[in-house]
């Protein structure tokens, strides 16, 4: 047995944040009721606050972003239809086939260099022929996780909105990290969310809440969403204890994102300087992908020295910044990560070398 290593920085995901003392206190004091009956005042306050920030009529709190996305797909589609979305979209890649399992629909990917689909490609992907499965909806992801936390420019959003309108199709946003996009663009959240019919937002990513996502839309859509949420097993009772922490996350979290983004740039530059293969064009918010052979072996070696990252695929490592990575932690982590870089692989054998 080796001695446990103390963690210098946990870059595996921005979901690893633990509740702050302010959140713990709010949880302890939260007013609660039965949310399946719509009677939890703290859940209602959270939904109202996010509806206000995004400009929607209503919101619905759910346990996860997978659930908010999949409820949105159920709302917008009928069995046998297609969901047009950017290649690598979380709604298909990382939601375990649920769009097929629950809604009976399939994805149609469009190319998305740096996570940004071309509005013309989206129009071309829309199907109308009686010989093809009809398009039920269009879904975007902003920021785009698999592309590296990349942002869809506002003019591209507006153009895709026009395509959706002209084609008469609902437009959904997987906005798991839409607060990161707004912070990086320096615009209010609604400048992004106003283009969509429904928006899913994760509170347990960079904002730091322990649990939960919110789906936003019209009051009528959220009424129907309530039914799908219950079908999926997402009807929670005294969920106000969770919503209380989420309200603190929504209040305090957004202002911290610029700092996460600054530290992400710092780490990305240190990695590039040390010879890592990082596409800096994709480093726009709080995520960095580095390509390297034997990704898992590298991640294991760093973990033994207190720096945690995720091997996503055989040759790809992901680093995600969040508010519980401090400047000191970051500097210590950079020392570990750059101690022997891929460039120096000809030096004496080390598991760190590749
Ligand atoms: C994290 C994430 C989700 C939701 O994930 P859950 O783990 O189900 O909360 C959805 N979309 C994107 C892009 C994500 O990164």
Short mmCIF file of C-alpha atoms and ligand atoms in Angstrom, two decimals:
data_model
loop_
_atom_site.label_atom_id
_atom_site.label_comp_id
_atom_site.label_asym_id
_atom_site.label_seq_id
_atom_site.Cartn_x
_atom_site.Cartn_y
_atom_site.Cartn_z
CA UNK A 1 0.00 0.00 0.00
CA UNK A 2 1.26 3.44 -0.89
CA UNK A 3 0.43 6.37 1.37
CA UNK A 4 -2.56 8.41 0.23
CA UNK A 5 -1.50 11.41 -1.84
CA UNK A 6 -2.88 14.80 -0.96
CA UNK A 7 -4.65 16.37 -3.91
CA UNK A 8 -3.04 19.56 -5.25
CA UNK A 9 -5.65 20.16 -7.93
CA UNK A 10 -8.62 18.17 -9.19
CA UNK A 11 -9.05 18.93 -12.90
CA UNK A 12 -11.24 15.90 -13.67
CA UNK A 13 -14.38 18.01 -14.00
CA UNK A 14 -16.09 21.13 -12.69
CA UNK A 15 -18.64 18.76 -11.14
CA UNK A 16 -16.16 17.84 -8.36
CA UNK A 17 -16.69 21.06 -6.41
CA UNK A 18 -18.10 20.58 -2.93
CA UNK A 19 -20.65 22.93 -1.30
CA UNK A 20 -19.22 26.12 0.20
CA UNK A 21 -19.92 27.06 3.85
CA UNK A 22 -22.51 29.58 2.56
CA UNK A 23 -24.27 26.77 0.71
CA UNK A 24 -24.21 24.49 3.75
CA UNK A 25 -25.74 27.22 5.84
CA UNK A 26 -28.45 27.97 3.27
CA UNK A 27 -29.23 24.24 3.06
CA UNK A 28 -29.63 24.01 6.83
CA UNK A 29 -32.01 26.95 6.91
CA UNK A 30 -34.01 26.28 3.73
CA UNK A 31 -37.78 26.49 3.81
CA UNK A 32 -39.12 23.33 2.17
CA UNK A 33 -42.32 21.67 0.95
CA UNK A 34 -43.32 18.88 -1.42
CA UNK A 35 -41.96 19.89 -4.81
CA UNK A 36 -43.98 17.27 -6.73
CA UNK A 37 -46.99 19.34 -5.63
CA UNK A 38 -45.10 22.51 -6.57
CA UNK A 39 -45.06 23.50 -2.89
CA UNK A 40 -41.38 23.86 -2.14
CA UNK A 41 -40.80 27.61 -1.75
CA UNK A 42 -37.02 27.37 -2.20
CA UNK A 43 -37.30 25.31 -5.39
CA UNK A 44 -39.89 27.80 -6.65
CA UNK A 45 -37.56 30.69 -5.84
CA UNK A 46 -34.70 29.02 -7.75
CA UNK A 47 -36.90 28.39 -10.79
CA UNK A 48 -38.16 31.98 -10.73
CA UNK A 49 -34.65 33.38 -10.42
CA UNK A 50 -33.34 31.41 -13.40
CA UNK A 51 -36.42 32.29 -15.45
CA UNK A 52 -35.68 35.95 -14.68
CA UNK A 53 -32.00 35.66 -15.63
CA UNK A 54 -32.77 33.89 -18.90
CA UNK A 55 -35.97 35.73 -19.87
CA UNK A 56 -38.22 32.66 -19.87
CA UNK A 57 -41.70 32.31 -18.35
CA UNK A 58 -40.87 29.32 -16.19
CA UNK A 59 -38.24 26.86 -15.04
CA UNK A 60 -38.20 23.32 -13.66
CA UNK A 61 -35.56 21.99 -11.27
CA UNK A 62 -34.29 18.46 -11.91
CA UNK A 63 -31.58 16.20 -10.48
CA UNK A 64 -29.29 16.30 -13.53
CA UNK A 65 -28.53 17.93 -16.85
CA UNK A 66 -29.14 14.64 -18.61
CA UNK A 67 -32.69 14.77 -17.31
CA UNK A 68 -33.30 18.42 -18.30
CA UNK A 69 -31.97 17.71 -21.81
CA UNK A 70 -33.94 14.51 -22.22
CA UNK A 71 -37.16 16.07 -20.94
CA UNK A 72 -36.65 18.84 -23.53
CA UNK A 73 -36.21 16.24 -26.28
CA UNK A 74 -39.40 14.50 -25.13
CA UNK A 75 -41.22 17.85 -25.24
CA UNK A 76 -40.14 18.76 -28.75
CA UNK A 77 -40.22 15.47 -30.67
CA UNK A 78 -42.32 12.51 -31.71
CA UNK A 79 -41.13 8.92 -32.15
CA UNK A 80 -39.17 8.26 -35.32
CA UNK A 81 -37.90 11.80 -35.69
CA UNK A 82 -34.36 13.14 -35.83
CA UNK A 83 -32.62 15.62 -33.58
CA UNK A 84 -30.21 17.83 -35.52
CA UNK A 85 -27.20 18.62 -33.35
CA UNK A 86 -23.48 19.41 -33.51
CA UNK A 87 -21.13 16.44 -33.74
CA UNK A 88 -19.98 15.35 -30.30
CA UNK A 89 -23.08 16.72 -28.58
CA UNK A 90 -23.53 15.62 -24.99
CA UNK A 91 -27.25 14.86 -25.61
CA UNK A 92 -26.13 11.88 -27.67
CA UNK A 93 -22.51 11.10 -26.82
CA UNK A 94 -22.84 11.11 -23.05
CA UNK A 95 -26.51 10.50 -22.32
CA UNK A 96 -26.49 6.74 -22.81
CA UNK A 97 -28.86 6.49 -25.74
CA UNK A 98 -31.70 8.03 -23.74
CA UNK A 99 -33.05 10.02 -26.69
CA UNK A 100 -33.75 6.67 -28.36
CA UNK A 101 -34.70 4.82 -25.18
CA UNK A 102 -37.19 7.41 -23.93
CA UNK A 103 -38.29 9.53 -26.89
CA UNK A 104 -37.66 7.10 -29.76
CA UNK A 105 -35.59 9.62 -31.73
CA UNK A 106 -32.14 9.52 -33.31
CA UNK A 107 -29.43 12.17 -33.69
CA UNK A 108 -28.27 13.66 -36.96
CA UNK A 109 -24.88 15.21 -36.41
CA UNK A 110 -23.67 18.21 -38.37
CA UNK A 111 -19.96 19.11 -38.52
CA UNK A 112 -18.89 21.55 -35.82
CA UNK A 113 -15.29 22.77 -36.06
CA UNK A 114 -14.39 24.17 -32.63
CA UNK A 115 -17.91 23.23 -31.53
CA UNK A 116 -19.61 25.70 -33.86
CA UNK A 117 -22.00 24.29 -36.47
CA UNK A 118 -22.56 26.18 -39.70
CA UNK A 119 -26.14 27.48 -40.05
CA UNK A 120 -26.16 26.32 -43.69
CA UNK A 121 -25.20 22.78 -42.63
CA UNK A 122 -28.03 22.79 -40.11
CA UNK A 123 -30.49 23.76 -42.82
CA UNK A 124 -29.15 20.99 -45.07
CA UNK A 125 -29.63 18.45 -42.27
CA UNK A 126 -33.35 19.21 -41.94
CA UNK A 127 -35.40 16.43 -43.58
CA UNK A 128 -38.85 16.71 -45.06
CA UNK A 129 -39.15 13.86 -47.59
CA UNK A 130 -41.70 11.11 -46.92
CA UNK A 131 -38.82 8.65 -47.41
CA UNK A 132 -36.80 10.01 -44.49
CA UNK A 133 -37.26 10.39 -40.76
CA UNK A 134 -38.49 13.95 -40.26
CA UNK A 135 -36.55 16.45 -38.20
CA UNK A 136 -38.18 17.09 -34.84
CA UNK A 137 -35.88 19.69 -33.34
CA UNK A 138 -32.50 21.38 -33.42
CA UNK A 139 -30.24 21.27 -30.37
CA UNK A 140 -27.10 23.33 -29.72
CA UNK A 141 -24.47 23.04 -27.01
CA UNK A 142 -22.86 26.22 -25.63
CA UNK A 143 -20.21 25.94 -24.41
CA UNK A 144 -19.43 22.75 -26.33
CA UNK A 145 -17.88 20.27 -23.92
CA UNK A 146 -16.23 17.78 -26.26
CA UNK A 147 -14.88 20.54 -28.53
CA UNK A 148 -13.08 22.03 -25.52
CA UNK A 149 -15.54 24.35 -23.80
CA UNK A 150 -15.92 26.42 -26.96
CA UNK A 151 -18.38 29.26 -27.46
CA UNK A 152 -20.90 29.74 -30.27
CA UNK A 153 -20.55 33.37 -31.48
CA UNK A 154 -23.73 35.42 -31.02
CA UNK A 155 -24.15 36.10 -34.75
CA UNK A 156 -24.01 32.36 -35.48
CA UNK A 157 -26.66 31.77 -32.80
CA UNK A 158 -28.90 34.37 -34.41
CA UNK A 159 -28.42 32.78 -37.85
CA UNK A 160 -29.27 29.31 -36.50
CA UNK A 161 -32.31 30.81 -34.79
CA UNK A 162 -33.45 32.07 -38.19
CA UNK A 163 -33.01 28.63 -39.74
CA UNK A 164 -35.08 27.08 -36.93
CA UNK A 165 -37.81 29.68 -37.40
CA UNK A 166 -37.90 29.33 -41.16
CA UNK A 167 -38.05 25.56 -40.87
CA UNK A 168 -40.66 25.73 -38.10
CA UNK A 169 -38.47 23.70 -35.73
CA UNK A 170 -38.00 24.11 -31.98
CA UNK A 171 -34.50 25.10 -30.88
CA UNK A 172 -33.06 23.73 -27.63
CA UNK A 173 -29.86 24.76 -25.87
CA UNK A 174 -27.82 22.33 -23.82
CA UNK A 175 -26.47 25.19 -21.76
CA UNK A 176 -24.77 23.06 -19.13
CA UNK A 177 -22.04 25.74 -19.14
CA UNK A 178 -23.93 28.67 -20.65
CA UNK A 179 -22.87 30.82 -17.68
CA UNK A 180 -19.26 30.23 -18.79
CA UNK A 181 -20.15 31.33 -22.32
CA UNK A 182 -21.85 34.51 -21.07
CA UNK A 183 -18.93 35.31 -18.75
CA UNK A 184 -16.36 34.81 -21.52
CA UNK A 185 -18.36 36.91 -23.99
CA UNK A 186 -19.06 39.53 -21.33
CA UNK A 187 -22.79 39.57 -22.09
CA UNK A 188 -25.88 38.99 -19.93
CA UNK A 189 -27.15 35.40 -20.03
CA UNK A 190 -30.25 36.41 -21.98
CA UNK A 191 -28.20 37.58 -24.95
CA UNK A 192 -27.61 33.86 -25.48
CA UNK A 193 -30.79 32.28 -24.11
CA UNK A 194 -33.23 34.56 -25.97
CA UNK A 195 -32.64 32.61 -29.19
CA UNK A 196 -34.03 29.34 -27.81
CA UNK A 197 -37.37 27.68 -27.05
CA UNK A 198 -35.92 25.69 -24.15
CA UNK A 199 -32.63 25.93 -22.28
CA UNK A 200 -31.00 23.45 -19.91
CA UNK A 201 -28.54 24.85 -17.36
CA UNK A 202 -26.34 22.84 -14.97
CA UNK A 203 -25.92 24.33 -11.51
CA UNK A 204 -23.52 21.62 -10.36
CA UNK A 205 -20.75 22.42 -12.87
CA UNK A 206 -18.72 25.62 -12.61
CA UNK A 207 -21.31 27.38 -10.47
CA UNK A 208 -20.56 24.86 -7.75
CA UNK A 209 -23.96 23.64 -6.50
CA UNK A 210 -23.91 20.08 -5.17
CA UNK A 211 -26.85 18.83 -7.26
CA UNK A 212 -29.18 19.95 -9.97
CA UNK A 213 -30.05 21.47 -13.31
CA UNK A 214 -32.92 23.67 -14.44
CA UNK A 215 -34.92 23.50 -17.66
CA UNK A 216 -36.33 26.83 -18.86
CA UNK A 217 -39.17 27.44 -21.30
CA UNK A 218 -42.75 28.63 -21.63
CA UNK A 219 -45.16 28.03 -18.75
CA UNK A 220 -47.08 25.56 -20.91
CA UNK A 221 -43.92 23.65 -21.84
CA UNK A 222 -42.82 23.45 -18.21
CA UNK A 223 -46.22 22.09 -17.22
CA UNK A 224 -45.72 19.24 -19.67
CA UNK A 225 -42.08 18.90 -18.60
CA UNK A 226 -43.32 18.26 -15.07
CA UNK A 227 -45.01 15.10 -16.33
CA UNK A 228 -41.91 13.83 -18.16
CA UNK A 229 -39.76 14.58 -15.14
CA UNK A 230 -42.04 12.41 -13.01
CA UNK A 231 -41.97 9.63 -15.63
CA UNK A 232 -38.17 9.63 -15.52
CA UNK A 233 -38.22 9.31 -11.75
CA UNK A 234 -37.13 12.89 -11.22
CA UNK A 235 -40.00 14.01 -9.01
CA UNK A 236 -38.28 15.16 -5.83
CA UNK A 237 -40.00 16.01 -2.57
CA UNK A 238 -38.32 18.44 -0.09
CA UNK A 239 -35.80 19.41 -2.74
CA UNK A 240 -35.51 22.88 -1.24
CA UNK A 241 -32.39 21.75 0.61
CA UNK A 242 -30.76 21.31 -2.80
CA UNK A 243 -32.30 24.41 -4.35
CA UNK A 244 -31.02 26.50 -1.43
CA UNK A 245 -27.44 25.55 -2.29
CA UNK A 246 -28.18 26.12 -5.97
CA UNK A 247 -29.49 29.63 -5.24
CA UNK A 248 -26.19 30.47 -3.55
CA UNK A 249 -24.37 29.01 -6.58
CA UNK A 250 -26.40 31.21 -8.94
CA UNK A 251 -25.74 34.26 -6.76
CA UNK A 252 -22.00 33.75 -6.14
CA UNK A 253 -20.89 31.45 -8.95
CA UNK A 254 -21.04 33.58 -12.11
CA UNK A 255 -18.64 36.23 -10.78
CA UNK A 256 -15.99 33.55 -10.18
CA UNK A 257 -16.00 32.21 -13.73
CA UNK A 258 -13.70 34.90 -15.16
CA UNK A 259 -11.09 33.79 -12.65
CA UNK A 260 -11.53 30.14 -13.71
CA UNK A 261 -11.06 31.22 -17.32
CA UNK A 262 -7.92 33.19 -16.47
CA UNK A 263 -6.44 30.18 -14.68
CA UNK A 264 -7.38 27.97 -17.64
CA UNK A 265 -5.33 30.24 -19.94
CA UNK A 266 -2.44 30.09 -17.49
CA UNK A 267 -2.49 26.29 -17.41
CA UNK A 268 -2.92 25.99 -21.18
CA UNK A 269 0.08 28.23 -21.84
CA UNK A 270 2.20 26.35 -19.32
CA UNK A 271 1.29 23.06 -21.01
CA UNK A 272 2.10 24.40 -24.47
CA UNK A 273 5.40 25.85 -23.25
CA UNK A 274 6.28 22.42 -21.86
CA UNK A 275 5.64 20.79 -25.23
CA UNK A 276 2.10 19.49 -24.80
CA UNK A 277 -0.15 19.30 -27.84
CA UNK A 278 -2.97 21.71 -26.96
CA UNK A 279 -5.06 23.53 -29.56
CA UNK A 280 -5.17 26.98 -27.98
CA UNK A 281 -7.95 28.10 -30.35
CA UNK A 282 -10.25 25.73 -28.48
CA UNK A 283 -9.28 27.04 -25.03
CA UNK A 284 -12.00 29.65 -24.62
CA UNK A 285 -13.48 29.01 -21.17
CA UNK A 286 -12.61 26.50 -18.43
CA UNK A 287 -11.66 23.34 -20.36
CA UNK A 288 -8.38 22.18 -21.91
CA UNK A 289 -7.84 19.09 -24.03
CA UNK A 290 -4.29 17.84 -24.51
CA UNK A 291 -3.54 15.14 -27.06
CA UNK A 292 -0.89 12.63 -26.03
CA UNK A 293 -0.15 8.96 -26.48
CA UNK A 294 -0.92 6.73 -23.49
CA UNK A 295 -3.28 9.22 -21.94
CA UNK A 296 -4.36 6.88 -19.15
CA UNK A 297 -0.77 6.13 -18.08
CA UNK A 298 -0.03 9.86 -17.87
CA UNK A 299 -3.17 10.52 -15.86
CA UNK A 300 -2.30 7.69 -13.47
CA UNK A 301 1.23 9.00 -12.99
CA UNK A 302 0.00 12.53 -12.28
CA UNK A 303 -2.64 11.22 -9.88
CA UNK A 304 0.11 9.58 -7.87
CA UNK A 305 1.55 13.08 -7.43
CA UNK A 306 -1.75 14.73 -6.49
CA UNK A 307 -2.89 16.13 -9.83
CA UNK A 308 -6.14 14.67 -11.13
CA UNK A 309 -7.26 14.87 -14.77
CA UNK A 310 -9.45 12.71 -17.03
CA UNK A 311 -8.24 10.46 -19.83
CA UNK A 312 -11.05 10.70 -22.39
CA UNK A 313 -10.03 8.22 -25.02
CA UNK A 314 -6.63 6.65 -25.62
CA UNK A 315 -4.86 9.85 -26.68
CA UNK A 316 -6.79 12.65 -25.04
CA UNK A 317 -6.61 14.19 -21.57
CA UNK A 318 -9.08 16.77 -20.30
CA UNK A 319 -8.42 19.42 -17.66
CA UNK A 320 -11.38 21.36 -16.28
CA UNK A 321 -10.94 24.40 -14.05
CA UNK A 322 -13.35 25.39 -11.27
CA UNK A 323 -13.38 27.65 -8.24
CA UNK A 324 -11.88 25.07 -5.92
CA UNK A 325 -8.64 25.07 -7.90
CA UNK A 326 -6.74 27.92 -6.26
CA UNK A 327 -3.78 29.89 -7.60
CA UNK A 328 -1.46 27.99 -5.24
CA UNK A 329 -2.96 24.66 -6.27
CA UNK A 330 -2.62 25.60 -9.91
CA UNK A 331 1.05 26.53 -9.57
CA UNK A 332 1.83 23.32 -7.71
CA UNK A 333 -0.06 21.34 -10.35
CA UNK A 334 1.80 23.05 -13.19
CA UNK A 335 5.08 22.03 -11.57
CA UNK A 336 3.94 18.40 -11.50
CA UNK A 337 2.52 18.42 -15.03
CA UNK A 338 5.55 20.07 -16.60
CA UNK A 339 8.18 18.21 -14.56
CA UNK A 340 8.68 15.93 -17.52
CA UNK A 341 6.76 16.80 -20.62
CA UNK A 342 6.14 14.83 -23.81
CA UNK A 343 8.99 16.83 -25.41
CA UNK A 344 11.48 15.32 -22.98
CA UNK A 345 10.44 11.76 -23.61
CA UNK A 346 13.88 10.66 -24.69
CA UNK A 347 15.17 11.28 -21.17
CA UNK A 348 15.51 8.34 -18.75
CA UNK A 349 12.52 6.09 -18.58
CA UNK A 350 9.58 7.42 -16.66
CA UNK A 351 5.89 6.67 -16.84
CA UNK A 352 5.45 10.42 -16.98
CA UNK A 353 7.28 10.74 -20.23
CA UNK A 354 4.47 10.23 -22.69
C1 LIG B 1 -22.47 17.83 -17.62
C2 LIG B 1 -23.21 18.08 -18.87
C3 LIG B 1 -24.57 17.75 -18.98
C4 LIG B 1 -25.36 17.10 -17.88
O1 LIG B 1 -24.73 16.13 -17.18
P1 LIG B 1 -25.33 15.47 -15.85
O2 LIG B 1 -24.15 14.75 -15.32
O3 LIG B 1 -26.44 14.60 -16.26
O4 LIG B 1 -25.80 16.58 -14.96
C5 LIG B 1 -25.20 18.07 -20.15
N1 LIG B 1 -24.55 18.65 -21.16
C6 LIG B 1 -23.26 18.98 -21.10
C7 LIG B 1 -22.61 19.66 -22.24
C8 LIG B 1 -22.53 18.69 -19.94
O5 LIG B 1 -21.24 19.01 -19.89
#
